[in-house]
Amino acid sequence: MTKLQWGMIGGGEGSQIGPAHRLGAGLDGLFDFTAGALDHRPDAGRDYGQRLGLGDRAYGSWQDMLQAEAKRADKVDLVTVATPNATHFEITKAFLEGGFHVLCEKPMTMTVEEGQEIVEIAQKTGNICAVNYGYTGYSLVRHMRAMVARGDIGKVRLVVAEFAHGHHADATDADNPRVRWRYDPAQAGVSAQFADCGIHALHMASFVTGQEVEKLSADTVSCIDVRTLEDDAMVNFRMDGGAVGRLWTSSVAIGRQHGLTLQVFGETGGLRWSQEQPNQLHYMPLNERLQIIERGEANLSPEADRTTRVTIGHAEGMPLAFANIYTDLAEAIRARKEGRLMDPAANLYPRAEDGLRSMAAVFAVADSGKQDGKWLDARPPMFR
Ligand code: NAI
């Protein structure tokens, strides 16, 4: 089986998320890392790309990469966009229109209108536009989704999502330029913490329940005075299958590290998964004892079996969750090349439509917060 070719924009030396993508894409031997425009500084990007083995396919800018790759017979099969948020739209649009499949980092765009344009371009060109809600790649998140879908907890009544950390809690550090821009509307847009972390939790709530968010009411606050945008939000929401949702996201929760947690409560059982203990899923069937489901144990769903690599009891973590998004995409790209239907257990990567729904939710949270929690439609106009 020939390997697919993979390229990256952003993710340069010292970046936060670049290494997780390189580990994830390379893990199963499905993609070869062959091209990249890795840094906003052309020389630094070329130099780092060459050190990573890209040779003359280490480009100084994404425009150079697009132009050169489009002319090659062996052009990259998939491009990951891992640059800062404000550049996602322009780069993703250009590569989709240039004939490439794209995996874009979240948030996919800065506005709902841009998000809609990306969805339409992906539909028109037929190219894949995936969005990296990478934590949905965890094996037990996929299993949780399968359990809900097959009715193990009955009709879902409640979903409670959290993504709370404490890494921006130090008021004396709030003016540090590396922190400050995140809470500055000119650079971050209409929302800070919700757009950065809250959308992971909200997307996971939809992914696991199979329901989409219809409306929401938000209480947004800046606990640190100098901030214009929120560093904490509590969002109530309602989903189209009748589930009631609660979401808390914070960047001032001292002691919390990467607190992404999802609880789903149905008529006949409850489920709880937490990213900091990703290899255990808590399952409480009505009137029975708590069960702890381990990643890698026998008799899990095909979606969970497909996304587990090391045997039960050994740690499996975040780059492997990202790797599962890449294995889904490899299967999607291969199925297209071979003119066959893709494995349904792999057809779970988050889509441009999910990126668009997140943008609509971001704007609804920002507006609702300004209007004392007024309930607002959280759906993008094209899905109303
Ligand atoms: P970062 O600031 O650490 O790194 C950004 C990289 O992009 C740098 O190497 C920079 O030189 C490069 N870059 C900037 N403009 C560029 C351009 N025009 N062309 C080529 N390269 C360019 O940022 P970080 O934290 O790695 O975040 C990048 C994106 O990933 C953001 O959109 C962020 O929201 C997202 N992210 C997603 C996570 C997830 O779990 N899915 C986790 C962390 C970040």
XYZ file of N, CA and C in Angstrom, residues 4 48-49 60 89 91 100 108 114 117 129 148 169 182 190-191 209 219 223 250 255-256 258 262-263 272 334 370:
84
model
N 0.122 7.712 1.846
C -0.404 9.009 1.418
C 0.635 10.070 1.784
N 13.616 24.805 9.411
C 13.052 23.748 10.263
C 12.520 22.595 9.403
N 11.857 22.947 8.296
C 11.339 21.920 7.383
C 12.461 21.038 6.854
N 8.812 28.554 2.085
C 8.894 29.761 2.912
C 7.530 30.346 3.221
N -9.084 30.694 7.781
C -10.049 30.817 6.675
C -9.337 30.953 5.328
N -6.249 30.333 4.396
C -5.400 29.202 3.979
C -6.260 27.989 3.609
N -6.991 20.363 -2.812
C -6.413 19.556 -1.731
C -7.468 19.229 -0.672
N -12.415 26.853 13.237
C -12.171 26.776 11.798
C -12.046 28.163 11.161
N -17.679 33.243 7.247
C -16.508 32.527 6.723
C -16.715 31.015 6.843
N -18.882 29.799 4.164
C -18.165 29.768 2.873
C -17.291 28.507 2.767
N -12.980 18.646 4.035
C -12.514 19.653 4.986
C -12.867 19.138 6.373
N -24.258 5.204 23.400
C -25.459 6.065 23.351
C -26.287 5.699 22.124
N -4.820 32.192 35.228
C -5.450 32.664 36.462
C -4.623 33.708 37.200
N -5.033 36.940 23.758
C -6.152 35.994 23.756
C -7.454 36.626 24.232
N -14.691 37.589 18.966
C -15.772 37.928 19.908
C -15.703 37.149 21.212
N -14.858 36.124 21.258
C -14.843 35.264 22.447
C -13.431 34.754 22.696
N -23.707 12.451 21.761
C -25.166 12.260 21.847
C -25.809 12.100 20.473
N -23.724 32.857 30.456
C -23.241 33.823 31.446
C -21.728 33.891 31.249
N -13.008 37.326 34.962
C -12.689 37.358 36.395
C -11.510 38.285 36.666
N -13.473 27.464 31.649
C -12.772 28.486 32.432
C -11.274 28.417 32.174
N -5.587 24.917 39.545
C -5.514 23.505 39.951
C -6.066 22.572 38.888
N -6.889 23.099 38.007
C -7.362 22.271 36.887
C -6.331 22.386 35.765
N -6.192 20.248 32.275
C -6.791 20.194 30.934
C -8.153 19.547 31.099
N -16.859 14.882 30.002
C -18.221 14.803 29.478
C -19.021 13.783 30.281
N -20.197 14.205 30.730
C -21.125 13.285 31.390
C -22.424 13.270 30.600
N -19.566 8.698 32.126
C -18.658 9.820 32.430
C -17.273 9.499 31.895
N -8.314 7.273 0.897
C -8.094 6.024 0.149
C -9.379 5.524 -0.492
N -23.757 39.210 26.629
C -23.954 40.671 26.698
C -25.399 41.027 27.032
